[in-house]
Coordinates of C-alpha atoms and ligand atoms in Angstrom, one line a residue:
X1 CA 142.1 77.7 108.3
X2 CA 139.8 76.5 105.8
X3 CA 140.5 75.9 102.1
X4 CA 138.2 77.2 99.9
X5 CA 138.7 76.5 95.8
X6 CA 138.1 80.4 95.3
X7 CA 140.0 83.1 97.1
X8 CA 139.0 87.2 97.5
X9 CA 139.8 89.2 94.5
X10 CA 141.0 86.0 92.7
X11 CA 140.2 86.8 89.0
X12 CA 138.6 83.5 86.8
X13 CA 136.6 82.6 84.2
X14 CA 133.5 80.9 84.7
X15 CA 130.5 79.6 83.0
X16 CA 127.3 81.0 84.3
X17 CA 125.1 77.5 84.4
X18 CA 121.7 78.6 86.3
X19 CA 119.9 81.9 88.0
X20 CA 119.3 81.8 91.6
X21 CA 115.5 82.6 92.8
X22 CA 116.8 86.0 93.4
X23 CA 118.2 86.6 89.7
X24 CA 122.0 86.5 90.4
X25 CA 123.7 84.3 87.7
X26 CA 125.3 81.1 89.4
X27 CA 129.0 79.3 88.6
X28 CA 130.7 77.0 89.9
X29 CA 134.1 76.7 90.8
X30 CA 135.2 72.9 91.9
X31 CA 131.5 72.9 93.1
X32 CA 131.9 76.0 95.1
X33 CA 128.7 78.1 93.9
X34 CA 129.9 82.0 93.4
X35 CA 127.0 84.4 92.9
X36 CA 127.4 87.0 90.2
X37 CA 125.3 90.0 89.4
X38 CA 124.2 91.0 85.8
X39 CA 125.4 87.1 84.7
X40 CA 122.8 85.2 82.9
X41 CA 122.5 81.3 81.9
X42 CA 125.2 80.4 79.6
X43 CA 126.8 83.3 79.7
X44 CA 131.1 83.5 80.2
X45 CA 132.4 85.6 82.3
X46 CA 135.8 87.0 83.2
X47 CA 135.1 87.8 87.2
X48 CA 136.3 88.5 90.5
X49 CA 135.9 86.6 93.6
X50 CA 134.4 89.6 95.7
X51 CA 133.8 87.6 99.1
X52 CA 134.2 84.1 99.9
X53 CA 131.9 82.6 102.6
X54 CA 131.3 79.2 104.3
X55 CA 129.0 77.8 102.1
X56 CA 128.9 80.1 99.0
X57 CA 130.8 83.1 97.5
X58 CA 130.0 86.6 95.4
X59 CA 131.9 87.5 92.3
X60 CA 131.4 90.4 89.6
X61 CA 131.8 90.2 85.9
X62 CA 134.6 91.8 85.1
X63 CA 134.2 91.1 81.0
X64 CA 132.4 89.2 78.9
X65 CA 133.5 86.3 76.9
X66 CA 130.0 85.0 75.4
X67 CA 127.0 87.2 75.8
X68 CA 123.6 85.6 76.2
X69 CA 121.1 86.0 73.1
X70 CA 118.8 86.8 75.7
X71 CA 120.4 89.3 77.5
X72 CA 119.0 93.1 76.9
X73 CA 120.5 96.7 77.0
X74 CA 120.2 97.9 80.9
X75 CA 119.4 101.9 80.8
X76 CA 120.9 102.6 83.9
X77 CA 123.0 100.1 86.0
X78 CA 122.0 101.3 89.3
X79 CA 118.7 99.4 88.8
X80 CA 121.0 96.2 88.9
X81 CA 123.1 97.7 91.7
X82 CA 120.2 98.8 93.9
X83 CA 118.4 95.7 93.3
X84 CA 115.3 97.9 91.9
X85 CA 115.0 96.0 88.9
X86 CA 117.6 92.7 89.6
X87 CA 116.3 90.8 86.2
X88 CA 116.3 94.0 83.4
X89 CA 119.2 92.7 82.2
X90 CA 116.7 89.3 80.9
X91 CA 114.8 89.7 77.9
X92 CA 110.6 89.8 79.2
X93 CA 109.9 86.6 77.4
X94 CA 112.9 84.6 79.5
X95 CA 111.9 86.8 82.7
X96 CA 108.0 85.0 82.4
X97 CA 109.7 81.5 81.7
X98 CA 112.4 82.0 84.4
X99 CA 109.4 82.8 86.5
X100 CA 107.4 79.5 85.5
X101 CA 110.2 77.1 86.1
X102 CA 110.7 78.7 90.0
X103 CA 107.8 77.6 90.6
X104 CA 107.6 73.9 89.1
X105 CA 110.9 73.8 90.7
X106 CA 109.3 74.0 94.4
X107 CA 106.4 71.8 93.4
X108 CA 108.4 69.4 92.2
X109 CA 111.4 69.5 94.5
X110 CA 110.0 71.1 97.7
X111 CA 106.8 69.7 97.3
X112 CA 107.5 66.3 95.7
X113 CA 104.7 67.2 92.8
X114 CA 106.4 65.7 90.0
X115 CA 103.1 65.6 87.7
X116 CA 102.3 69.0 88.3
X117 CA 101.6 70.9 85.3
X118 CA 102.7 75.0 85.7
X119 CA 101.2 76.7 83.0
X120 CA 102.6 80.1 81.5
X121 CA 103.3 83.1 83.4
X122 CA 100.5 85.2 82.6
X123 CA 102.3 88.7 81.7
X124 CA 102.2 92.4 80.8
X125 CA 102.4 94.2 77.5
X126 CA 104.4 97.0 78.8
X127 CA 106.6 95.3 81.6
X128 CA 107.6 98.9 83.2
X129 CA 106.3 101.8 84.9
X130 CA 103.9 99.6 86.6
X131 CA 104.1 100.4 90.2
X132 CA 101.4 102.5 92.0
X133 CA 103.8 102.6 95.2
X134 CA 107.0 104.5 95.8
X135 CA 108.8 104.2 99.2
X136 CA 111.9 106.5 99.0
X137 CA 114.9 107.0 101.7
X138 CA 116.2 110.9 101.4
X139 CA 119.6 111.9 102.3
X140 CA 122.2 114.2 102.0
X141 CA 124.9 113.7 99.4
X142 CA 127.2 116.8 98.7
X143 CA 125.4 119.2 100.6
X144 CA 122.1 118.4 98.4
X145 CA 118.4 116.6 99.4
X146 CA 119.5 113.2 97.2
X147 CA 116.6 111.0 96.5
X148 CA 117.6 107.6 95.2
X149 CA 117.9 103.8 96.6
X150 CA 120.0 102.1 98.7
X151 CA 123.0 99.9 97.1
X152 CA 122.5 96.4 97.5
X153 CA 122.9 94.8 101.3
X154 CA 124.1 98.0 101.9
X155 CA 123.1 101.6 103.4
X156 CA 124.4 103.4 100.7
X157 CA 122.0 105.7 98.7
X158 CA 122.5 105.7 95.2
X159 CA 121.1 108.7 93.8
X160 CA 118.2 107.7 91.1
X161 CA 115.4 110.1 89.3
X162 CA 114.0 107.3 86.5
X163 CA 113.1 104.6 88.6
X164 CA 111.7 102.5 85.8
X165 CA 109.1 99.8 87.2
X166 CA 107.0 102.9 89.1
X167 CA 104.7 104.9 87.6
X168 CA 106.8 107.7 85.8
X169 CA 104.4 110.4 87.5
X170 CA 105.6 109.1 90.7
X171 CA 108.9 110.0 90.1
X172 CA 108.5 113.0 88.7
X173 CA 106.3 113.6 91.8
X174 CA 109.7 112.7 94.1
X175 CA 111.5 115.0 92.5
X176 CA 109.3 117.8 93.0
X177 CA 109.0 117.2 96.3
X178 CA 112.8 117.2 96.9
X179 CA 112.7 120.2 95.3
X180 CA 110.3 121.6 97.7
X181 CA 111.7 120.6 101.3
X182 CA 115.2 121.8 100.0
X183 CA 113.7 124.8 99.6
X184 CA 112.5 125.0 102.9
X185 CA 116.0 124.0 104.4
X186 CA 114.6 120.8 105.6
X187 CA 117.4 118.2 106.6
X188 CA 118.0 114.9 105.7
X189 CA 117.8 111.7 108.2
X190 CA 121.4 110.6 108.7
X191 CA 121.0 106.8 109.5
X192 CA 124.2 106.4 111.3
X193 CA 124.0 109.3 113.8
X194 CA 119.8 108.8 114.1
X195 CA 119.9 112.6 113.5
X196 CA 118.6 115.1 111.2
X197 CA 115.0 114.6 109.9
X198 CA 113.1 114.0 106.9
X199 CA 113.7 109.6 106.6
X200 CA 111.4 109.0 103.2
X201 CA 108.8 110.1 101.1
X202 CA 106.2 107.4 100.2
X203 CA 103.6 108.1 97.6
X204 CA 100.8 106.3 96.2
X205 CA 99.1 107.1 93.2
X206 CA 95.6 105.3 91.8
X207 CA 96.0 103.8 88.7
X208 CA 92.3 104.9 87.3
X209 CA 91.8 107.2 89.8
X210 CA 95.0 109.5 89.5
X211 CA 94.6 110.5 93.0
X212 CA 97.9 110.8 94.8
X213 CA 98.9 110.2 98.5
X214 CA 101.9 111.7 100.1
X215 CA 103.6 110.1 103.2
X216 CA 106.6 112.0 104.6
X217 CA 108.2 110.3 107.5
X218 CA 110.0 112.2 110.0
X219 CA 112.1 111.6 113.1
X220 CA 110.5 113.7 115.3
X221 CA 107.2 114.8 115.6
X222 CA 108.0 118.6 115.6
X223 CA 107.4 119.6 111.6
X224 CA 108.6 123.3 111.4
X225 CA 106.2 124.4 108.3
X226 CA 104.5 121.3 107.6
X227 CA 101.4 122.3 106.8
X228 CA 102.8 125.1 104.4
X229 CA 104.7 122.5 102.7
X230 CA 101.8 120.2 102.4
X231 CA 99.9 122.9 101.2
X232 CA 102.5 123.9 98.5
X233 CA 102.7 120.0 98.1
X234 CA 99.1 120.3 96.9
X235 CA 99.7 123.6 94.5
X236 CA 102.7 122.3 92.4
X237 CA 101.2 118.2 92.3
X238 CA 97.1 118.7 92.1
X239 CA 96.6 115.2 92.1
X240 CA 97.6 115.1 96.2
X241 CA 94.6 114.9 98.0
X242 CA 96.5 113.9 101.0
X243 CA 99.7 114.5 102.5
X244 CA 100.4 112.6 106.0
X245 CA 102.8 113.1 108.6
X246 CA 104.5 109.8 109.8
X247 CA 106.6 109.7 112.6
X248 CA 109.7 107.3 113.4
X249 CA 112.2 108.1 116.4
X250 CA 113.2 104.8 115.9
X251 CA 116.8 104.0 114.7
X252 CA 115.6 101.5 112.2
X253 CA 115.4 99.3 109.0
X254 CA 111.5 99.8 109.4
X255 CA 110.3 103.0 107.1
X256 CA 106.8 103.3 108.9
X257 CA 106.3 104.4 112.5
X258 CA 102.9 104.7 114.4
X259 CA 102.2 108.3 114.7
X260 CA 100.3 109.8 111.7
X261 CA 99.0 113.4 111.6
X262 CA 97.2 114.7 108.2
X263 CA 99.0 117.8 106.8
X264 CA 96.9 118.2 104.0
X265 CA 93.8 117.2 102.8
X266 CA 92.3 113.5 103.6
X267 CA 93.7 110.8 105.2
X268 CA 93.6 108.4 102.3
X269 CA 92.9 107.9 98.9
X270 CA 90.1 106.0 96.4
X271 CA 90.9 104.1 93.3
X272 CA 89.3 101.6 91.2
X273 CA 89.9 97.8 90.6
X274 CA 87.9 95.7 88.3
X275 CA 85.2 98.0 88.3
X276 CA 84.3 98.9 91.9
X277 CA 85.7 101.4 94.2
X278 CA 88.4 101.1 97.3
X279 CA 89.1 103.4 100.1
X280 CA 93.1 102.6 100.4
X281 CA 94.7 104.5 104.0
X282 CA 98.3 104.8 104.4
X283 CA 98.9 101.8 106.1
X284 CA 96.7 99.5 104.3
X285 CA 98.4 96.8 101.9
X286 CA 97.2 97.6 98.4
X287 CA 98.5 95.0 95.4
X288 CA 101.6 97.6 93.8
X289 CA 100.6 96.6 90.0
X290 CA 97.0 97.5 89.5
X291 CA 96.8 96.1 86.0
X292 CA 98.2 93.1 87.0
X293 CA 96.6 92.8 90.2
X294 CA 93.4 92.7 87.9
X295 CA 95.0 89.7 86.1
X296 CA 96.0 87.7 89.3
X297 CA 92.3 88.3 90.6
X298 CA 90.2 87.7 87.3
X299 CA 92.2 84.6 87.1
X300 CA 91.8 83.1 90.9
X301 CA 87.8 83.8 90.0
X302 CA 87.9 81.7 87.1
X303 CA 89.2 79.2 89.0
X304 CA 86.8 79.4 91.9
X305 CA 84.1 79.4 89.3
X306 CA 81.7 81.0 92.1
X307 CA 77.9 80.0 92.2
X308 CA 75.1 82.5 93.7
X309 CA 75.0 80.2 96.8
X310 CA 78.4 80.3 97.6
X311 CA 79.4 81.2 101.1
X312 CA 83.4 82.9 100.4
X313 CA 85.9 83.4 103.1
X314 CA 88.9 86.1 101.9
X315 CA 91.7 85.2 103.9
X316 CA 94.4 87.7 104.6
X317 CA 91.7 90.4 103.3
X318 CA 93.3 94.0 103.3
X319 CA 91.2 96.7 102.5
X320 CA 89.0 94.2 100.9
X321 CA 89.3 93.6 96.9
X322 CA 89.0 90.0 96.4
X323 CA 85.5 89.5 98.6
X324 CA 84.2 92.9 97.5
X325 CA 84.9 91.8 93.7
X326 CA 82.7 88.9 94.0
X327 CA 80.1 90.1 97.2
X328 CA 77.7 90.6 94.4
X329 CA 78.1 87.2 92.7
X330 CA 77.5 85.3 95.9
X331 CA 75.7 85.1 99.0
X332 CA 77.9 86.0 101.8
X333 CA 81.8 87.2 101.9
X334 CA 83.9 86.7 105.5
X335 CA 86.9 88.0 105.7
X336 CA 89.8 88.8 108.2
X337 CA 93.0 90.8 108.6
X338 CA 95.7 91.6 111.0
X339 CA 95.5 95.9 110.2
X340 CA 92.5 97.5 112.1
X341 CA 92.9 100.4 109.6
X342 CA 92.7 97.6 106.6
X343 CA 89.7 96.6 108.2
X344 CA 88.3 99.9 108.8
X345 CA 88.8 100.7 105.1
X346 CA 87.0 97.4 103.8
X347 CA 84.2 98.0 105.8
X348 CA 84.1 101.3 104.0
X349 CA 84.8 100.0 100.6
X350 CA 81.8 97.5 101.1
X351 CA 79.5 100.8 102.0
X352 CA 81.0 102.4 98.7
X353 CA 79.9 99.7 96.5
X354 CA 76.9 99.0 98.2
X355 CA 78.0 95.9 99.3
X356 CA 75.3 94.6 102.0
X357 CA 76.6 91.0 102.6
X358 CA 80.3 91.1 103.7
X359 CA 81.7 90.8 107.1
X360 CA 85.5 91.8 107.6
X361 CA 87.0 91.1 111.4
X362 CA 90.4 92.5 112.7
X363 CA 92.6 89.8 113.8
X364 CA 94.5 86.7 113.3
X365 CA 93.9 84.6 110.5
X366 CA 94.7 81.1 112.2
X367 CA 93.2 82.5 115.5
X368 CA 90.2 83.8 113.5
X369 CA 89.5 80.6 110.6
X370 CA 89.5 78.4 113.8
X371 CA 86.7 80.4 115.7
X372 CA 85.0 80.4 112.4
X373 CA 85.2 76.6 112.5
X374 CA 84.0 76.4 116.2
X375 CA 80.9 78.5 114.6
X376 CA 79.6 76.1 112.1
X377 CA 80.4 78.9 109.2
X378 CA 80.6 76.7 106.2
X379 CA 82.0 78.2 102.6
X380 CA 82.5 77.0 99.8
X381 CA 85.0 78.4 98.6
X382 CA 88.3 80.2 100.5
X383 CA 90.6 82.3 99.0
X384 CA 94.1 82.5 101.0
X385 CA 96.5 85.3 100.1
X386 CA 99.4 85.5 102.8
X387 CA 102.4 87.6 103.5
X388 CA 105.6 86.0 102.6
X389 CA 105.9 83.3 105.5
X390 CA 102.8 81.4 104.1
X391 CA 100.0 79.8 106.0
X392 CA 100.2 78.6 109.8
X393 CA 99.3 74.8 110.3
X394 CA 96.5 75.7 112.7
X395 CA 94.8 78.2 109.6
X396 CA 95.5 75.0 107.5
X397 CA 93.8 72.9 109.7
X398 CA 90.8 75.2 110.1
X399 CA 90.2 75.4 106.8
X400 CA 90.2 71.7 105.8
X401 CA 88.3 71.6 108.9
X402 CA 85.2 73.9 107.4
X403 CA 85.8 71.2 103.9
X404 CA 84.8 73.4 101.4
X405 CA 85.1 72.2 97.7
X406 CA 87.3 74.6 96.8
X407 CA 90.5 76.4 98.4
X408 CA 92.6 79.4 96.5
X409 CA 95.6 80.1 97.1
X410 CA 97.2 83.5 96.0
X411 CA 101.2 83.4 97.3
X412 CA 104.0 85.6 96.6
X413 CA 106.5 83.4 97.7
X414 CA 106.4 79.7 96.1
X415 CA 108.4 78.2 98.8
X416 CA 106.2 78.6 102.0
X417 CA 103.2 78.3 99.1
X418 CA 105.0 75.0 98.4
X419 CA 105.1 73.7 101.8
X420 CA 101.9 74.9 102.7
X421 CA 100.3 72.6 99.9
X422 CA 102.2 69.4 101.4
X423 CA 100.1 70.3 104.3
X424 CA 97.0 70.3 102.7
X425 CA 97.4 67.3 100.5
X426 CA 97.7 65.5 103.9
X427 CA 94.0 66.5 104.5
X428 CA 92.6 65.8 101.9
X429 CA 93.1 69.2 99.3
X430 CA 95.4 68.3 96.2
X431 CA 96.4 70.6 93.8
X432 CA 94.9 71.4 90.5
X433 CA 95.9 74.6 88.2
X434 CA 99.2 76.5 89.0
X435 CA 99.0 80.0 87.2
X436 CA 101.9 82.4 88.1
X437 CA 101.1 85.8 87.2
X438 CA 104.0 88.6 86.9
X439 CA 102.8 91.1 89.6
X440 CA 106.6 92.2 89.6
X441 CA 108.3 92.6 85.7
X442 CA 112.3 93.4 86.1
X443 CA 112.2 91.7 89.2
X444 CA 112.6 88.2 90.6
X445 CA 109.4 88.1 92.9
X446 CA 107.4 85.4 91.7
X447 CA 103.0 85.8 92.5
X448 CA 100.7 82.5 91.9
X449 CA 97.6 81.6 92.1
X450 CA 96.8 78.0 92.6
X451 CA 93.2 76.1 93.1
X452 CA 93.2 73.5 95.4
X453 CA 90.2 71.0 95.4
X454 CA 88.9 68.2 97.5
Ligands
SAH501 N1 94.1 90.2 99.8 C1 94.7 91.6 99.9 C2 95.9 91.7 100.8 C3 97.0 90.7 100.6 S1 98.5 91.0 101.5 C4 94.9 92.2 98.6 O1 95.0 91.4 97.6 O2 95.1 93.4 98.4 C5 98.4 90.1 102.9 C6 97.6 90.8 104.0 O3 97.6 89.9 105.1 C7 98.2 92.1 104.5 O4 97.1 93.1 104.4 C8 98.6 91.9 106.0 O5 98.3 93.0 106.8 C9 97.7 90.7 106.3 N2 98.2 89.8 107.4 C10 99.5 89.5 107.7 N3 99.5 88.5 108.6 C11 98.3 88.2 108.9 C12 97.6 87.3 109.8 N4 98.4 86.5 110.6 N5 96.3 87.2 109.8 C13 95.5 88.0 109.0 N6 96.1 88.9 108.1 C14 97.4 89.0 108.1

């Protein structure tokens, strides 16, 4: 058997010497890295040896020895635990810096940038009840509807009412629609059996707008009442101007199935971003953090520093914002996404703004940017903004391909951001400003925008 320097419920004391890129306080023991939750830089730490693994083990403080100075009061530990809010325990100040250095850690490691200058994590005044999306699993604990979060790598609901980083109407919004399916005697999913029946509630609510969307996702398709419910929905919460039906038979990590049916009211819901209006549906990515979202755009602008001639392509479009913010400013937006009902709703959001010179195409980005190419379309300026995994060579390709002056890139994950610009340096596109902007406060997820030029 292997020998490890730690062993399970060994209790040590440690000095906590770094944070991961997921917020969990590091030590080291003989050089064996232990992970330990709620443990910041500098910080010493009485703690047991939780699990010990191949590579890497977890502990848990047990006690302090030396708090850090930078270290704040956590309301409710369950954040920590559920992983809702993994960095509340970090003063906001240290959360922006933390946030900084991730990144110039990629660039310079990952991406062998060692001049690159990252400036300051652009961030909010109020750092809480930001978040314009709720996503909720509902089970039964003690014989009660219990809406709450799941315990970290774990199934576990923890039960949870103050949620923090969402928009405190949203929660208050949860709880009255508990309220309202245990009054009907609706029944929980159970996850292990794939029984029961009501899985989450998911509710979106505009930040200007106030308009709120209710998703309730169900295991089977029958709803007993679900129209009444919707419509009582509607009575006790007048801001719902739309409560959907989605269905998931599926035994599943995924929340989301494919079958939607409107209960109540319309299918989607408006709201407004940097001055124009967006059409959002129930499937549609829309940025969580509306205020900050605002930021993170404004910002990528400044850096494209568009000209009435410009040609734009908005890469990974959604329902549209970052084309449709500039359409006006420029002479033609192209843009492409994988969502039909994304598309659907930018097309619509162009028509609401009376946008007259934007074209949005459901599909592949790479598959798309390279048909593009074939075409002779020719921007100026493209504006990438991926899922997590990053860009695809061939999309990289294209777009060097198409040599506009200037490329940027919006990422919310600096890894694949940072091998994706090792790709484009190759042809040609080195990288200028770095601006992170904290999308997610309390969190460790880390958004940038970065201009790359020829
Ligand atoms: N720019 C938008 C959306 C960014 S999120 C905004 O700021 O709101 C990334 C989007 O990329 C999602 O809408 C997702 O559906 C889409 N997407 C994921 N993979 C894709 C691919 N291979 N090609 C095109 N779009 C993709």
């Amino acid at each position: 058997m292997k020998q490890y320097p730690v062993e399970k419920n060994q209790v040590l004391e440690a000095t906590i010497i770094d944070l991961s890129h997921e917020g969990m306080g590091i030590a080291k023991v003989d050089g064996y890295p232990l992970f330990v939750e709620n443990a910041l830089t500098d910080e010493v730490v009485e703690l047991k040896v939780l699990k010990v693994g191949n590579k890497f083990g977890f502990g848990k403080v047990m006690k302090f020895i030396k708090e850090s100075p930078d270290r704040q009061t956590v309301e409710n530990e369950n954040l920590l635990r559920t992983g809702i809010a993994p960095l509340s325990h970090l003063s906001y100040e240290k959360q922006l810096a933390f946030k900084q250095k991730q990144v110039e850690n990629v660039l310079t490691r990952v991406a062998k940038m060692p001049e690159i200058n990252v400036l300051p994590t652009l961030g909010m005044e109020q750092p809480f009840g930001y978040r314009n999306k709720a996503q909720i699993p509902i089970r039964k604990i003690e014989g009660k509807l219990t809406t709450g979060f799941y315990r970290k790598n774990s199934h576990q609901l923890v039960a949870i009412e103050d949620f923090y980083i969402q928009d405190p109407v949203i929660d208050q919004a949860i709880l009255t629609i508990r309220n309202i399916l245990e009054r009907f005697n609706i029944k929980a999913y159970n996850e292990e059996a794939n029984e029961g029946f009501m899985r989450h509630i998911i509710i979106r609510r505009g930040h200007y707008s106030h308009e709120m969307m209710v998703v309730l996702v169900t295991r089977k398709p029958k709803f007993f009442k679900g129209v009444e419910i919707a419509n009582i929905i509607h009575e006790e919460l007048p801001e719902v101007v739309s409560v959907v039906q989605n269905v998931n038979e599926e035994k599943t990590n995924v929340i989301l199935g494919s079958a939607e049916k409107v209960l109540f009211g319309k299918d989607s819901i408006e709201d407004q971003l940097l001055g124009k209006t967006y059409r959002i549906s129930s499937k549609s990515f829309y940025q969580v953090n509306t205020q900050q979202a605002e930021v993170l755009y404004q910002t990528a602008f400044e850096l494209a520093d568009l000209k009435a001639t410009d040609v734009v392509i908005d890469a990974y479009a959604g329902i549209g914002t970052i084309g449709l913010s500039v359409a006006d400013k420029v002479d033609h937006v192209y843009g492409m996404e994988t969502i039909k009902e994304a598309v659907d709703d930018a097309r619509e959001n162009a028509k609401l703004n009376d946008i007259e010179n934007a074209t949005y195409l459901v599909g592949k980005a790479e598959k798309i940017m390279t048909q593009w190419a074939r075409e002779g379309i020719a921007p100026n300026v493209i504006f990438v903004d991926p899922p997590r995994k990053g860009l695809e060579q061939s999309f990289i390709d294209a777009a060097c391909e198409m040599n506009p002056e200037k490329i940027v890139y919006i990422s919310c994950n600096p890894a694949t951001m940072a091998r994706d610009l090792i790709h484009f340096a190759e042809l040609g596109y080195t990288t200028d400003t770095v601006q992170p902007v904290d999308l997610f406060p309390q969190t460790a997820h880390v958004e940038t925008v970065t201009l790359l030029t020829k």
